[in-house]
Short mmCIF file of C-alpha atoms in Angstrom, two decimals:
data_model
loop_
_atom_site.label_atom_id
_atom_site.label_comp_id
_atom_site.label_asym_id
_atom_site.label_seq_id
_atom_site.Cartn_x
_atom_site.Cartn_y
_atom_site.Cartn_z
CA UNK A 1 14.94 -14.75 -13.24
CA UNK A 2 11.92 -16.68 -14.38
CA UNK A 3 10.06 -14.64 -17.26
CA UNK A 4 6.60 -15.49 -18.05
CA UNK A 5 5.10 -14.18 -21.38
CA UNK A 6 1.31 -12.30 -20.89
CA UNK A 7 -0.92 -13.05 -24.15
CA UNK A 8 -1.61 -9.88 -25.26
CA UNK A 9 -3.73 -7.82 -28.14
CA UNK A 10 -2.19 -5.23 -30.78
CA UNK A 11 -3.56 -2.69 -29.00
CA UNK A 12 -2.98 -3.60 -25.37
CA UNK A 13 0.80 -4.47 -26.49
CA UNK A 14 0.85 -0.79 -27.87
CA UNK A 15 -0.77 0.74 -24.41
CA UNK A 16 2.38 -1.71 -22.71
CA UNK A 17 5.04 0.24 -25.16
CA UNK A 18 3.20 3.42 -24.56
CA UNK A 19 3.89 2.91 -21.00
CA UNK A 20 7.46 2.07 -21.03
CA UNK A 21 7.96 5.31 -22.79
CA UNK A 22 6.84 7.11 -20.27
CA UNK A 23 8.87 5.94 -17.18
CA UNK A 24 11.95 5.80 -19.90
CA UNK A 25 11.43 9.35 -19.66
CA UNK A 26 9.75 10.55 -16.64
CA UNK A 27 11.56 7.72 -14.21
CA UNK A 28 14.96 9.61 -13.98
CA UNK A 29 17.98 8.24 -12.79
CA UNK A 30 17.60 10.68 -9.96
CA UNK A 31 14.17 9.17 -9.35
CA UNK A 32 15.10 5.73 -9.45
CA UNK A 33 18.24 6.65 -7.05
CA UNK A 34 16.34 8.14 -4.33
CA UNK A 35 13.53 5.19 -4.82
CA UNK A 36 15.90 2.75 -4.01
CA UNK A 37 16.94 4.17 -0.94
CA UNK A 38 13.39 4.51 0.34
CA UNK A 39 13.21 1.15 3.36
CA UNK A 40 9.40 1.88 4.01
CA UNK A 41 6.58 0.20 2.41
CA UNK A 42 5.66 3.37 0.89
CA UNK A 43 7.48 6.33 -0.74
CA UNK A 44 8.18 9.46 1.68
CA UNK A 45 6.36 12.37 1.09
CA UNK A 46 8.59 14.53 -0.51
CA UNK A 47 9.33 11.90 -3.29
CA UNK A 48 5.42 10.25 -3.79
CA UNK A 49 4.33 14.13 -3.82
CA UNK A 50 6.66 14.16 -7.20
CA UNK A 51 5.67 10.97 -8.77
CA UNK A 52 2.05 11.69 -7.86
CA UNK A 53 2.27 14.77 -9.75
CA UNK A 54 4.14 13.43 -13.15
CA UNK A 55 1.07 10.60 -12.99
CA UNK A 56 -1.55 13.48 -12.26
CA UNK A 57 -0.10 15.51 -15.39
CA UNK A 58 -0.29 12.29 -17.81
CA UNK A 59 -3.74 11.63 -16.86
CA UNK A 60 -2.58 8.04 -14.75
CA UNK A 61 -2.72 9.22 -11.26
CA UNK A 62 -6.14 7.19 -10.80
CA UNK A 63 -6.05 4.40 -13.02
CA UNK A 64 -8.65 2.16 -11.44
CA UNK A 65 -11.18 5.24 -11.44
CA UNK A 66 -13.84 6.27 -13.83
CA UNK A 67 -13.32 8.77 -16.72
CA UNK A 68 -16.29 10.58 -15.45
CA UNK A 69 -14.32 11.11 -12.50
CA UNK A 70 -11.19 11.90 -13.90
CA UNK A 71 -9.38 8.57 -13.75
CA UNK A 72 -7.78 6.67 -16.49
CA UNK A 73 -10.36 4.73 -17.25
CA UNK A 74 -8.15 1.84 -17.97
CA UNK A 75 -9.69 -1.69 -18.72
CA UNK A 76 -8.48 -4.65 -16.52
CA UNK A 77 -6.26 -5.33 -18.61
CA UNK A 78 -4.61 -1.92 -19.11
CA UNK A 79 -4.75 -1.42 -15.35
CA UNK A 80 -2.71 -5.03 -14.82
CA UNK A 81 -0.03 -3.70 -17.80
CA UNK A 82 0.45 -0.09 -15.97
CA UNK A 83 1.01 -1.47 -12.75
CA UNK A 84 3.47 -4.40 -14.08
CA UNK A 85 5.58 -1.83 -15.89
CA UNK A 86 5.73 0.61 -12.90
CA UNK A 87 6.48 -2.41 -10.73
CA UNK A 88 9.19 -3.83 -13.30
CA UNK A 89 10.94 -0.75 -13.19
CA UNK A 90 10.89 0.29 -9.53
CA UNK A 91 8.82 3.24 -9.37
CA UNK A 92 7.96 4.87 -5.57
CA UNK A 93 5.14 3.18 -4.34
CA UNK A 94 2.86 5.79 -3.78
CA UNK A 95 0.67 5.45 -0.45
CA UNK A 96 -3.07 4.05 -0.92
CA UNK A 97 -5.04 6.25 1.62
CA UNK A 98 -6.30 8.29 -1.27
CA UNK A 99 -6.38 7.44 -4.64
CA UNK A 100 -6.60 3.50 -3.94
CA UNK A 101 -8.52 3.68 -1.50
CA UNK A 102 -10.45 6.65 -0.45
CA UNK A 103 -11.33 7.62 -3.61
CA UNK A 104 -13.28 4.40 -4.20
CA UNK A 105 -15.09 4.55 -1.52
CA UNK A 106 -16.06 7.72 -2.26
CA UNK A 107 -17.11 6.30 -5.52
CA UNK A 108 -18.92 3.96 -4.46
CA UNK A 109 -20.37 5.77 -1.27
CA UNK A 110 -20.15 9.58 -0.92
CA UNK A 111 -22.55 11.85 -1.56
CA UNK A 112 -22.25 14.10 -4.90
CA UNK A 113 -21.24 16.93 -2.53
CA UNK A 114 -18.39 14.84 -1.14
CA UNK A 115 -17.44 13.51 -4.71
CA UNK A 116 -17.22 17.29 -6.06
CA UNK A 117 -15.30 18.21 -3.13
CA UNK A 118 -12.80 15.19 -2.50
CA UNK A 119 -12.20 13.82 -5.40
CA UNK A 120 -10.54 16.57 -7.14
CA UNK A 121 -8.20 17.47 -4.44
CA UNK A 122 -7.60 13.59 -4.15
CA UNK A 123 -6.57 13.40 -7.68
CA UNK A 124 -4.46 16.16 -8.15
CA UNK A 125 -2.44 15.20 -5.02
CA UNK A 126 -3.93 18.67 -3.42
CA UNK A 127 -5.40 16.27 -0.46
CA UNK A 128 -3.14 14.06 1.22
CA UNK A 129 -4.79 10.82 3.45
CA UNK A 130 -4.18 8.80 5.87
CA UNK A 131 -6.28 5.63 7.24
CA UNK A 132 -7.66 5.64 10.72
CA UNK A 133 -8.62 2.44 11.39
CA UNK A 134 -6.65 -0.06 13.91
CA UNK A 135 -6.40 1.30 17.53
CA UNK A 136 -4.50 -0.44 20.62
CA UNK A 137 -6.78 -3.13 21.56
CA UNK A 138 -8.54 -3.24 17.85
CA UNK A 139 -5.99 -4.08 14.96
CA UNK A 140 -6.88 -7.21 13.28
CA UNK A 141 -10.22 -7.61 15.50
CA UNK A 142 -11.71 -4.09 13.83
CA UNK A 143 -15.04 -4.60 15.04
CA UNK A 144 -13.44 -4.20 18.63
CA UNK A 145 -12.48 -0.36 17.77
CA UNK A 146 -13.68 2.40 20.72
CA UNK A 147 -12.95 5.56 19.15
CA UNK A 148 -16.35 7.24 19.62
CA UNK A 149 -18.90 9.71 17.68
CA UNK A 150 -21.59 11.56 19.14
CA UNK A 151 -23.75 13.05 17.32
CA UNK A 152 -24.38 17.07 18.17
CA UNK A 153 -26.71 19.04 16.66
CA UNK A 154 -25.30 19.40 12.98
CA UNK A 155 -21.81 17.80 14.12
CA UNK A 156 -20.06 14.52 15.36
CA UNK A 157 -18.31 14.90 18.60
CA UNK A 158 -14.73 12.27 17.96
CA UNK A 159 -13.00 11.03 21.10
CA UNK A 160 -10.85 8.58 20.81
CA UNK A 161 -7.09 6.84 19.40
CA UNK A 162 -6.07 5.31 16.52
CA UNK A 163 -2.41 3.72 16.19
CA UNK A 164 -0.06 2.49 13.19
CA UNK A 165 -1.37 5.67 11.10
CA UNK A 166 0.74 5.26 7.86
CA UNK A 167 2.06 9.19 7.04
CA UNK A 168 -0.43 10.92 9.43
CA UNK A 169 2.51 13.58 9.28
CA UNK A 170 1.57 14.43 5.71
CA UNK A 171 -1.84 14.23 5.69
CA UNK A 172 -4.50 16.77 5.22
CA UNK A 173 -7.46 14.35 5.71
CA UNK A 174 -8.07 10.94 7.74
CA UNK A 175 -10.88 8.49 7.39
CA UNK A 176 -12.14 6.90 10.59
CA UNK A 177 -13.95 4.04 11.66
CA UNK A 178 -15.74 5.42 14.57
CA UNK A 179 -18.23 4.05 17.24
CA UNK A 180 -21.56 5.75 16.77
CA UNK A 181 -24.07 2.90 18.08
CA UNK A 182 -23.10 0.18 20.96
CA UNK A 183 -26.79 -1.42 20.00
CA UNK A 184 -26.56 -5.00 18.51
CA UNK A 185 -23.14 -6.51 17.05
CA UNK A 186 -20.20 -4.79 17.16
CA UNK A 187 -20.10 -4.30 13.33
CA UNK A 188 -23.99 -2.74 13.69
CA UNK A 189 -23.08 0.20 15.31
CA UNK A 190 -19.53 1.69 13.23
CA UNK A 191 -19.21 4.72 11.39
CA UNK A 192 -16.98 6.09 8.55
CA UNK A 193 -16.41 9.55 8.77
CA UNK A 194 -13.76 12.02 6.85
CA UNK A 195 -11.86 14.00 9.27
CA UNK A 196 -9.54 17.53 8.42
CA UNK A 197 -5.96 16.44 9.96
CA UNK A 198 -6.20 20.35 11.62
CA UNK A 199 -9.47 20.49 13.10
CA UNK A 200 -8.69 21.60 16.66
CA UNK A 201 -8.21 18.56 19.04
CA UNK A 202 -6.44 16.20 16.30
CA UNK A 203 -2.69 15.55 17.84
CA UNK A 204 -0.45 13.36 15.35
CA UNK A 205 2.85 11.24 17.78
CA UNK A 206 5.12 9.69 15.85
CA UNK A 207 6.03 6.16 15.82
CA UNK A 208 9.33 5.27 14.88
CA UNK A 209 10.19 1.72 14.03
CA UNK A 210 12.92 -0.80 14.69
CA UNK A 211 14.23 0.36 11.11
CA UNK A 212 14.50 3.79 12.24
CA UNK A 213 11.36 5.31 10.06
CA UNK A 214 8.89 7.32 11.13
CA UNK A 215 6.54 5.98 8.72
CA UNK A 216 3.63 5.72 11.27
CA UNK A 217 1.94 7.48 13.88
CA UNK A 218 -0.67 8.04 16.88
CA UNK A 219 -3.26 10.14 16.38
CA UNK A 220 -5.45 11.44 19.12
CA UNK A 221 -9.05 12.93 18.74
CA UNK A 222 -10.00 15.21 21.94
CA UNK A 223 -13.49 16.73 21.40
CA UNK A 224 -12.70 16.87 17.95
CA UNK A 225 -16.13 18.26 15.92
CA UNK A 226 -16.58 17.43 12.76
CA UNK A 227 -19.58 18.45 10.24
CA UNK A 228 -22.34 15.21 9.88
CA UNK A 229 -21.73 16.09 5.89
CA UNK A 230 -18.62 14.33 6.31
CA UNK A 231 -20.53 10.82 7.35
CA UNK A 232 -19.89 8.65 4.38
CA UNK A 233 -22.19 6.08 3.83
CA UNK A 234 -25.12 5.71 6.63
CA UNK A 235 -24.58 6.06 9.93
CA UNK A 236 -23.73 2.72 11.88
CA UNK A 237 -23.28 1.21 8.23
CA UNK A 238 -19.48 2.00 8.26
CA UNK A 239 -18.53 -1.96 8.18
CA UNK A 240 -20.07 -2.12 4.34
CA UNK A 241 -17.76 0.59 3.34
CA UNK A 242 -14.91 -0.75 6.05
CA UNK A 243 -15.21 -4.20 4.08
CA UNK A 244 -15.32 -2.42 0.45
CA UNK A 245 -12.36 -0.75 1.50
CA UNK A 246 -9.89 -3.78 2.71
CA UNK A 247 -10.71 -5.53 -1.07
CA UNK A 248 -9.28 -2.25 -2.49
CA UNK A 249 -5.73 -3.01 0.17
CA UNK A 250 -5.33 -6.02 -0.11
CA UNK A 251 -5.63 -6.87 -3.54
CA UNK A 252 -3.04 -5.50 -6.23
CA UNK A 253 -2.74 -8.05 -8.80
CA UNK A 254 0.64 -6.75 -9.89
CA UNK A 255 2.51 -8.23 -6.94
CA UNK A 256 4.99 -10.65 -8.85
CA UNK A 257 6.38 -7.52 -10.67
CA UNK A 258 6.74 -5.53 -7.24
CA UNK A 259 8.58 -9.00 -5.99
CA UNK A 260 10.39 -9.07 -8.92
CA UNK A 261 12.03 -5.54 -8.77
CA UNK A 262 13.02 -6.27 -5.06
CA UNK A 263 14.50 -9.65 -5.93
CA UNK A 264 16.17 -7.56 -9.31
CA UNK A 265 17.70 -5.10 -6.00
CA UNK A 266 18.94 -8.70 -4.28
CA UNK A 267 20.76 -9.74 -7.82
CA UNK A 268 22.42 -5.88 -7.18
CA UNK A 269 23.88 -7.03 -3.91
CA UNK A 270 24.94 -9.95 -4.65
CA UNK A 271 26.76 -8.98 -7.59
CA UNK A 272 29.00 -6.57 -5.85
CA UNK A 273 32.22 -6.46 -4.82
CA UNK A 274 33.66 -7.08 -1.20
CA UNK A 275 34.85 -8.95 1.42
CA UNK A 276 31.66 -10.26 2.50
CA UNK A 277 30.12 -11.09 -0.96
CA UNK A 278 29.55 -15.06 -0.24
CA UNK A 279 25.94 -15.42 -1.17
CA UNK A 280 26.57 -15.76 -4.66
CA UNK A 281 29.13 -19.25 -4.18
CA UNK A 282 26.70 -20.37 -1.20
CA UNK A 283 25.02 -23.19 -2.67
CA UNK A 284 22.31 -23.03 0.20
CA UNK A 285 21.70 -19.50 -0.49
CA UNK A 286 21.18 -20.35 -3.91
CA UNK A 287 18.65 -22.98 -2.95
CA UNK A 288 16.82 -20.41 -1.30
CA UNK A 289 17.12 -17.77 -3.99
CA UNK A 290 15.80 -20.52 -6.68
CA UNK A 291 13.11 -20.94 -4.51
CA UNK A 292 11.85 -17.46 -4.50
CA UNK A 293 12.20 -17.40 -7.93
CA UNK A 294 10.03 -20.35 -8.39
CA UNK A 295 7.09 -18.76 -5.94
CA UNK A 296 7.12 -15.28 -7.90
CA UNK A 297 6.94 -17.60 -11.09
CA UNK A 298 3.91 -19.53 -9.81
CA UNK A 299 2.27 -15.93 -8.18
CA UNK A 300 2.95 -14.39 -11.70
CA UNK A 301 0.80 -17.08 -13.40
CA UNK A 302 -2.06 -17.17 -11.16
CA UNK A 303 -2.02 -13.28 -12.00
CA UNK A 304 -2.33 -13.93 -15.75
CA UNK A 305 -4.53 -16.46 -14.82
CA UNK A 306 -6.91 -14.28 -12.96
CA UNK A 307 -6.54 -11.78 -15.56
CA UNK A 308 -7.70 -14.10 -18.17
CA UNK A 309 -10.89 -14.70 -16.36
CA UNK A 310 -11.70 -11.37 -15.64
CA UNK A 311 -11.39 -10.43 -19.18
CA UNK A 312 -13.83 -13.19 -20.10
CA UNK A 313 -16.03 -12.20 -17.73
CA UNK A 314 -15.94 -15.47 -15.37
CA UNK A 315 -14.99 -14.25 -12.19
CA UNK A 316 -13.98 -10.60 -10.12
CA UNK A 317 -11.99 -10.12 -7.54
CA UNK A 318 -13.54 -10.98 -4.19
CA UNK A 319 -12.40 -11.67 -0.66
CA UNK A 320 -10.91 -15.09 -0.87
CA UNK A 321 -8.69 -14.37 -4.27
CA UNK A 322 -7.65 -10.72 -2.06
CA UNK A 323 -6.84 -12.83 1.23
CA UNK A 324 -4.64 -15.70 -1.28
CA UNK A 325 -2.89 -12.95 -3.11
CA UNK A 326 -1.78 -10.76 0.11
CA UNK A 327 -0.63 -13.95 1.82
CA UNK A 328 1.75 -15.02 -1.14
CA UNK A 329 2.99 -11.53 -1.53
CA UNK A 330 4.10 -11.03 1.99
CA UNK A 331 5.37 -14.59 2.21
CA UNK A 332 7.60 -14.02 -0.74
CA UNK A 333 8.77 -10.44 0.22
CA UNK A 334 10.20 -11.25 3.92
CA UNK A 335 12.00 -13.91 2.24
CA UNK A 336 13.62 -11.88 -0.34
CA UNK A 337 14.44 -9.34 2.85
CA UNK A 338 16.29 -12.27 4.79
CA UNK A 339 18.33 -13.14 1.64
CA UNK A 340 19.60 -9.62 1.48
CA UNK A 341 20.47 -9.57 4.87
CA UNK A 342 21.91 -12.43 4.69
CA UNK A 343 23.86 -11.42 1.01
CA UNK A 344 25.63 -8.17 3.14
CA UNK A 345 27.15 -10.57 5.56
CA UNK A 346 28.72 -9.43 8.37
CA UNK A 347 27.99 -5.40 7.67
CA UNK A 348 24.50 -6.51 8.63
CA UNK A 349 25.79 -6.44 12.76
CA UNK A 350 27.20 -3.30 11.83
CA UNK A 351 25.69 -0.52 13.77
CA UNK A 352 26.02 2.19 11.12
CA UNK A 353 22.97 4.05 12.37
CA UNK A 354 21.65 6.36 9.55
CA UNK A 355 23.65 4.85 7.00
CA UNK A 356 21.85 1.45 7.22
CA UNK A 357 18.13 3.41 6.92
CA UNK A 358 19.03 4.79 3.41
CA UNK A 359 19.23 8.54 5.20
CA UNK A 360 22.75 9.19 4.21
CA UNK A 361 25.75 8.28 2.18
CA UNK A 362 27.61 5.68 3.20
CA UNK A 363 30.89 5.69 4.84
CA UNK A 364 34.45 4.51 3.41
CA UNK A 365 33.79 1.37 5.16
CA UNK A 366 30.66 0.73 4.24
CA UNK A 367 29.82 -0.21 1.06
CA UNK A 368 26.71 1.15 -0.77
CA UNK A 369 25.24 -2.43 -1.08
CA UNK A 370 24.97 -2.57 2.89
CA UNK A 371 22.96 1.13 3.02
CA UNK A 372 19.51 0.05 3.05
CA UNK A 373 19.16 -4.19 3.82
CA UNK A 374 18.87 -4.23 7.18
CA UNK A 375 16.40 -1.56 7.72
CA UNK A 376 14.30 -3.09 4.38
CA UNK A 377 14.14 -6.26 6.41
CA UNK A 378 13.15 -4.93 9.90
CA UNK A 379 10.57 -2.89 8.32
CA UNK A 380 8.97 -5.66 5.87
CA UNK A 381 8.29 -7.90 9.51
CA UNK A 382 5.44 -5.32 9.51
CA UNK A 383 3.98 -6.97 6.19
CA UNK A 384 2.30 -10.03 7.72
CA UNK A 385 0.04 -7.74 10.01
CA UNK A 386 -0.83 -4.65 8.37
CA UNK A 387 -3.80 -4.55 5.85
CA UNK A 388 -5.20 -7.28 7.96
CA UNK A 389 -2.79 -10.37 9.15
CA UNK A 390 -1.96 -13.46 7.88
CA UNK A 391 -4.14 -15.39 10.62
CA UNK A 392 -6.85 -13.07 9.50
CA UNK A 393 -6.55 -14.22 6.05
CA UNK A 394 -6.22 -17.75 6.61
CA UNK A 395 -9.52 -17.49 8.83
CA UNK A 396 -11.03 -15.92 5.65
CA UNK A 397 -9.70 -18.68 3.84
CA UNK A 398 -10.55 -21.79 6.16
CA UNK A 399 -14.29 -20.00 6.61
CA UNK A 400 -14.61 -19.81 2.93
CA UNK A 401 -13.52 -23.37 2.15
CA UNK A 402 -15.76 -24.53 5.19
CA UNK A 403 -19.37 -22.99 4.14
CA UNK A 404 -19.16 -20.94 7.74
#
């Protein structure tokens, strides 16, 4: 695997050993079992509720947040090493709806009554979220989105559906684009409002995927009240915070490590033993496993790259670099799911039900290596779409480069 070196100060090397310490310690080998088994893009809830909570008590559950809020208060720089060393070593990926992203917004946004409130519970891991934002006939077209507010006296009346809600069966709290205002453009009249998962009239349907998760849902509002207070941002101004938002999703700047612990999980099949180990004398799969290789290397430096400008103040993070960086990672990642289907062989046409979703040992005649592949690639097709598609990024792109 292709290893580039990041230039690094005495005291941001130190902050990189402090780090590996810490998951040398706190990432068990029961941890790291259970994390490899996990097919979704995020970690269940049973298993991010336990790696939230050994961030929460080292102080690193919110390390892109504020001291005064009780983030890390990590520089850029910090922030790139933390998530590069939980990356390297395969940590759950914990879901976004709160920390990453409704927690800046609430930042940026809320109210100081919101901040006391949320942020807190948010941090801790009291408050679980989920995102309510693409419905049937809005996902990448947002600004098409029907779900409705009215206002009410003191309250906002929700009707509506959103679709593709990641862990709404977890959740205490969503946050939901809503239609408040059909004046003007489409964006004009859009809402952001924080709604309690058990207010009467919220009903959560699971969706369960080709892979066999249930990592999303459906989630119906019926007459649903909920208190103005909870209006984030100004009413019908819910596309500036939408838009905010999205930057926080789509842009990680640690993706080559997260690439490089999945392709580290191919090397783990194709080392093993069996009948149906050919990938590693297939001089075409090789091909295509030097060419990932080559793609993470060239993501990795544009990383370090970015990095380098940030810390000299050039240049932040913006749409475009966001849009570049989510299309390379998802590019790379379904390829590294094809090779592993492809490095199990013929157990991949093996209907082993549970056993190929990571839900349960695997049989005599099934070796471990086959357990999760299969599922890892149906659910990764998913990774082009979600967090806004790839023909949604390459219109950013194309508009950008254009001057439209």
């Amino acid at each position: 695997m292709i290893e580039l070196e990041l230039k690094l100060s005495a005291e941001d090397s130190a902050f990189r050993e402090e780090v590996r310490r810490f998951l040398a310690e706190k990432f068990t080998p029961e941890l790291r079992k259970e994390t490899e088994l996990q097919t979704g893009v995020f970690a269940d809830g049973s298993l991010a509720a336990q790696w939230h909570r050994i961030l929460f008590e080292r102080g690193w559950a919110a390390t892109g947040w504020p001291e005064e809020y009780g983030g890390a208060g990590f520089t850029a720089t910090q922030q790139y090493i933390f998530n590069d060393e939980c990356a390297r070593a395969g940590t759950p990926n914990l879901p976004v709806a709160g920390v990453r992203l409704c927690g800046p917004v609430l930042i940026e946004f809320g109210t100081q009554e919101q901040k006391d409130v949320f942020l807190p519970k948010i941090l801790s891991g009291e408050h679980v979220w989920c995102q309510g934002y693409s419905e049937p006939q809005a996902g990448s077209d947002l600004a098409a989105l029907e779900c409705k507010a009215e206002r009410d006296g003191d309250d906002f009346v929700v009707n509506g559906q959103k679709i593709w809600t990641t862990h709404a069966q977890f959740a205490q709290w969503i946050f939901v684009l809503v239609r408040t205002s059909r004046e003007g453009p489409r964006q004009a009249g859009i809402s952001f409002l924080l709604v309690p998962m058990d207010a009467p009239g919220v009903t959560v349907r699971p969706i369960l995927s080709m892979s066999g998760e249930h990592e999303v849902n459906e989630v119906f509002f019926d007459e649903v009240r909920v208190p103005a207070t909870n209006l984030v941002g100004d009413e019908n101004q819910g596309w500036k915070v939408a838009k905010f938002l999205l930057l926080n999703e789509r842009g990680s700047g640690s993706g080559a490590a997260y690439l490089k612990n999945a392709l580290g999980l191919l090397n783990k099949i194709i080392a093993a033993d069996g009948p149906f180990s050919v990938a590693a004398s297939d001089p075409a799969f090789a091909g295509r496993l030097a060419e990932v290789e080559i793609e993470i290397a060239a993501l990795e430096q544009s990383e370090h790259s970015l990095l380098e400008a940030i810390r000299r103040g050039e240049m932040a993070r913006g749409d475009t670099l966001a849009s570049v960086h989510k299309l390379h990672v998802s590019h790379i990642m379904q390829a590294i799911t094809e090779l592993e289907v492809d490095a199990i062989g013929a157990y991949a046409q093996i209907d082993q039900g549970p056993v190929l979703f990571g839900k349960a040992e695997a049989s005599a005649h099934v070796p471990p290596r086959a357990m999760t592949p299969v599922a890892h690639y149906l659910n990764m097709r998913a990774i082009t779409i979600f967090g806004g598609s790839s023909e949604i990024q390459r219109n950013i792109l194309t508009r950008t480069a254009l001057g439209i």
